[in-house]
Amino acid sequence: MGGLPAENTSSALVLQRSQPNQGSAVTTPSLDTKPKKKICCACPDTKKLRDECIVEHGQDACTKWIDAHLKCLRAEGFNV
Protein backbone atom coordinates (compact mmCIF):
# COMPACT_ATOMS: atom_id res chain seq x y z
CA MET A 1 0.00 0.00 0.00
CA GLY A 2 2.90 2.36 0.53
CA GLY A 3 3.62 2.37 -3.22
CA LEU A 4 0.14 3.47 -4.30
CA PRO A 5 0.08 6.91 -2.58
CA ALA A 6 3.51 7.70 -3.99
CA GLU A 7 2.26 7.03 -7.53
CA ASN A 8 -0.83 9.19 -7.00
CA THR A 9 1.28 12.01 -5.59
CA SER A 10 3.66 12.00 -8.55
CA SER A 11 0.82 12.04 -11.10
CA ALA A 12 -0.79 14.93 -9.19
CA LEU A 13 2.51 16.81 -9.38
CA VAL A 14 2.66 16.24 -13.12
CA LEU A 15 -0.83 17.70 -13.54
CA GLN A 16 0.02 20.70 -11.40
CA ARG A 17 3.17 21.35 -13.39
CA SER A 18 1.37 21.17 -16.73
CA GLN A 19 -1.37 23.61 -15.72
CA PRO A 20 0.94 26.60 -14.98
CA ASN A 21 2.66 26.03 -18.33
CA GLN A 22 -0.66 26.37 -20.11
CA GLY A 23 -1.35 29.62 -18.26
CA SER A 24 2.03 31.09 -19.14
CA ALA A 25 1.47 30.31 -22.81
CA VAL A 26 -1.62 32.49 -22.68
CA THR A 27 0.24 35.43 -21.14
CA THR A 28 3.21 35.26 -23.52
CA PRO A 29 1.47 36.97 -26.49
CA SER A 30 0.57 39.98 -24.33
CA LEU A 31 4.28 40.62 -23.79
CA ASP A 32 4.75 40.95 -27.55
CA THR A 33 2.18 43.75 -27.77
CA LYS A 34 3.97 45.99 -25.29
CA PRO A 35 5.76 49.04 -26.66
CA LYS A 36 9.47 48.50 -27.14
CA LYS A 37 10.41 52.00 -25.95
CA LYS A 38 9.53 54.19 -23.02
CA ILE A 39 6.90 56.78 -23.88
CA CYS A 40 9.35 59.60 -23.17
CA CYS A 41 11.75 58.26 -25.80
CA ALA A 42 9.23 57.41 -28.50
CA CYS A 43 8.58 59.79 -31.41
CA PRO A 44 11.28 62.38 -30.64
CA ASP A 45 10.65 64.37 -33.84
CA THR A 46 6.94 64.96 -33.29
CA LYS A 47 7.53 65.52 -29.59
CA LYS A 48 10.04 68.29 -30.31
CA LEU A 49 7.73 70.02 -32.82
CA ARG A 50 4.79 69.74 -30.43
CA ASP A 51 6.73 71.12 -27.48
CA GLU A 52 8.20 74.05 -29.44
CA CYS A 53 4.80 74.97 -30.81
CA ILE A 54 3.18 74.89 -27.36
CA VAL A 55 5.91 77.07 -25.86
CA GLU A 56 5.70 79.64 -28.66
CA HIS A 57 1.98 79.67 -29.47
CA GLY A 58 0.09 77.91 -26.67
CA GLN A 59 -1.70 74.59 -26.63
CA ASP A 60 -4.82 75.73 -28.48
CA ALA A 61 -2.83 76.75 -31.57
CA CYS A 62 -0.93 73.46 -31.78
CA THR A 63 -3.59 70.78 -32.20
CA LYS A 64 -2.00 69.75 -35.52
CA TRP A 65 1.30 68.86 -33.82
CA ILE A 66 -0.37 67.37 -30.75
CA ASP A 67 -2.47 65.08 -32.94
CA ALA A 68 0.58 64.11 -35.00
CA HIS A 69 2.48 63.17 -31.83
CA LEU A 70 -0.44 61.13 -30.47
CA LYS A 71 -0.74 59.32 -33.80
CA CYS A 72 2.96 58.49 -33.68
CA LEU A 73 2.70 57.22 -30.10
CA ARG A 74 -0.24 54.98 -31.02
CA ALA A 75 1.76 53.58 -33.95
CA GLU A 76 4.53 52.72 -31.45
CA GLY A 77 2.01 50.71 -29.40
CA PHE A 78 1.07 53.17 -26.66
CA ASN A 79 -2.54 53.49 -25.57
CA VAL A 80 -2.97 57.27 -25.46
PDB file of C-alpha atoms in Angstrom:
ATOM      1  CA  MET A   1       0.000   0.000   0.000  1.00  0.00           C
ATOM      2  CA  GLY A   2       2.904   2.361   0.531  1.00  0.00           C
ATOM      3  CA  GLY A   3       3.616   2.373  -3.219  1.00  0.00           C
ATOM      4  CA  LEU A   4       0.136   3.469  -4.305  1.00  0.00           C
ATOM      5  CA  PRO A   5       0.078   6.909  -2.582  1.00  0.00           C
ATOM      6  CA  ALA A   6       3.512   7.701  -3.995  1.00  0.00           C
ATOM      7  CA  GLU A   7       2.259   7.035  -7.529  1.00  0.00           C
ATOM      8  CA  ASN A   8      -0.834   9.191  -7.004  1.00  0.00           C
ATOM      9  CA  THR A   9       1.279  12.012  -5.592  1.00  0.00           C
ATOM     10  CA  SER A  10       3.656  11.999  -8.551  1.00  0.00           C
ATOM     11  CA  SER A  11       0.824  12.038 -11.099  1.00  0.00           C
ATOM     12  CA  ALA A  12      -0.786  14.925  -9.190  1.00  0.00           C
ATOM     13  CA  LEU A  13       2.506  16.814  -9.384  1.00  0.00           C
ATOM     14  CA  VAL A  14       2.660  16.245 -13.119  1.00  0.00           C
ATOM     15  CA  LEU A  15      -0.826  17.701 -13.541  1.00  0.00           C
ATOM     16  CA  GLN A  16       0.020  20.705 -11.400  1.00  0.00           C
ATOM     17  CA  ARG A  17       3.169  21.345 -13.393  1.00  0.00           C
ATOM     18  CA  SER A  18       1.368  21.172 -16.727  1.00  0.00           C
ATOM     19  CA  GLN A  19      -1.368  23.611 -15.717  1.00  0.00           C
ATOM     20  CA  PRO A  20       0.936  26.599 -14.984  1.00  0.00           C
ATOM     21  CA  ASN A  21       2.665  26.027 -18.331  1.00  0.00           C
ATOM     22  CA  GLN A  22      -0.658  26.374 -20.107  1.00  0.00           C
ATOM     23  CA  GLY A  23      -1.353  29.623 -18.262  1.00  0.00           C
ATOM     24  CA  SER A  24       2.030  31.085 -19.138  1.00  0.00           C
ATOM     25  CA  ALA A  25       1.468  30.307 -22.813  1.00  0.00           C
ATOM     26  CA  VAL A  26      -1.622  32.493 -22.682  1.00  0.00           C
ATOM     27  CA  THR A  27       0.240  35.431 -21.136  1.00  0.00           C
ATOM     28  CA  THR A  28       3.213  35.259 -23.522  1.00  0.00           C
ATOM     29  CA  PRO A  29       1.467  36.970 -26.485  1.00  0.00           C
ATOM     30  CA  SER A  30       0.567  39.979 -24.332  1.00  0.00           C
ATOM     31  CA  LEU A  31       4.279  40.620 -23.792  1.00  0.00           C
ATOM     32  CA  ASP A  32       4.753  40.946 -27.555  1.00  0.00           C
ATOM     33  CA  THR A  33       2.184  43.754 -27.775  1.00  0.00           C
ATOM     34  CA  LYS A  34       3.967  45.994 -25.288  1.00  0.00           C
ATOM     35  CA  PRO A  35       5.756  49.039 -26.661  1.00  0.00           C
ATOM     36  CA  LYS A  36       9.469  48.499 -27.141  1.00  0.00           C
ATOM     37  CA  LYS A  37      10.414  51.997 -25.947  1.00  0.00           C
ATOM     38  CA  LYS A  38       9.528  54.192 -23.015  1.00  0.00           C
ATOM     39  CA  ILE A  39       6.900  56.780 -23.877  1.00  0.00           C
ATOM     40  CA  CYS A  40       9.347  59.596 -23.166  1.00  0.00           C
ATOM     41  CA  CYS A  41      11.752  58.260 -25.803  1.00  0.00           C
ATOM     42  CA  ALA A  42       9.227  57.406 -28.498  1.00  0.00           C
ATOM     43  CA  CYS A  43       8.584  59.792 -31.407  1.00  0.00           C
ATOM     44  CA  PRO A  44      11.283  62.383 -30.636  1.00  0.00           C
ATOM     45  CA  ASP A  45      10.650  64.369 -33.837  1.00  0.00           C
ATOM     46  CA  THR A  46       6.941  64.957 -33.295  1.00  0.00           C
ATOM     47  CA  LYS A  47       7.533  65.520 -29.592  1.00  0.00           C
ATOM     48  CA  LYS A  48      10.035  68.290 -30.315  1.00  0.00           C
ATOM     49  CA  LEU A  49       7.729  70.020 -32.821  1.00  0.00           C
ATOM     50  CA  ARG A  50       4.788  69.735 -30.433  1.00  0.00           C
ATOM     51  CA  ASP A  51       6.735  71.124 -27.478  1.00  0.00           C
ATOM     52  CA  GLU A  52       8.198  74.046 -29.439  1.00  0.00           C
ATOM     53  CA  CYS A  53       4.797  74.973 -30.806  1.00  0.00           C
ATOM     54  CA  ILE A  54       3.175  74.893 -27.365  1.00  0.00           C
ATOM     55  CA  VAL A  55       5.910  77.073 -25.861  1.00  0.00           C
ATOM     56  CA  GLU A  56       5.702  79.641 -28.658  1.00  0.00           C
ATOM     57  CA  HIS A  57       1.980  79.673 -29.466  1.00  0.00           C
ATOM     58  CA  GLY A  58       0.086  77.913 -26.668  1.00  0.00           C
ATOM     59  CA  GLN A  59      -1.704  74.595 -26.629  1.00  0.00           C
ATOM     60  CA  ASP A  60      -4.823  75.731 -28.482  1.00  0.00           C
ATOM     61  CA  ALA A  61      -2.826  76.746 -31.570  1.00  0.00           C
ATOM     62  CA  CYS A  62      -0.929  73.456 -31.782  1.00  0.00           C
ATOM     63  CA  THR A  63      -3.586  70.779 -32.202  1.00  0.00           C
ATOM     64  CA  LYS A  64      -1.996  69.754 -35.519  1.00  0.00           C
ATOM     65  CA  TRP A  65       1.303  68.856 -33.817  1.00  0.00           C
ATOM     66  CA  ILE A  66      -0.371  67.371 -30.746  1.00  0.00           C
ATOM     67  CA  ASP A  67      -2.475  65.077 -32.936  1.00  0.00           C
ATOM     68  CA  ALA A  68       0.578  64.112 -34.996  1.00  0.00           C
ATOM     69  CA  HIS A  69       2.480  63.168 -31.834  1.00  0.00           C
ATOM     70  CA  LEU A  70      -0.440  61.133 -30.471  1.00  0.00           C
ATOM     71  CA  LYS A  71      -0.744  59.323 -33.803  1.00  0.00           C
ATOM     72  CA  CYS A  72       2.958  58.489 -33.682  1.00  0.00           C
ATOM     73  CA  LEU A  73       2.698  57.218 -30.101  1.00  0.00           C
ATOM     74  CA  ARG A  74      -0.240  54.978 -31.022  1.00  0.00           C
ATOM     75  CA  ALA A  75       1.760  53.585 -33.947  1.00  0.00           C
ATOM     76  CA  GLU A  76       4.530  52.719 -31.453  1.00  0.00           C
ATOM     77  CA  GLY A  77       2.005  50.708 -29.399  1.00  0.00           C
ATOM     78  CA  PHE A  78       1.066  53.169 -26.660  1.00  0.00           C
ATOM     79  CA  ASN A  79      -2.544  53.486 -25.567  1.00  0.00           C
ATOM     80  CA  VAL A  80      -2.969  57.275 -25.465  1.00  0.00           C
TER      81      VAL A  80
END
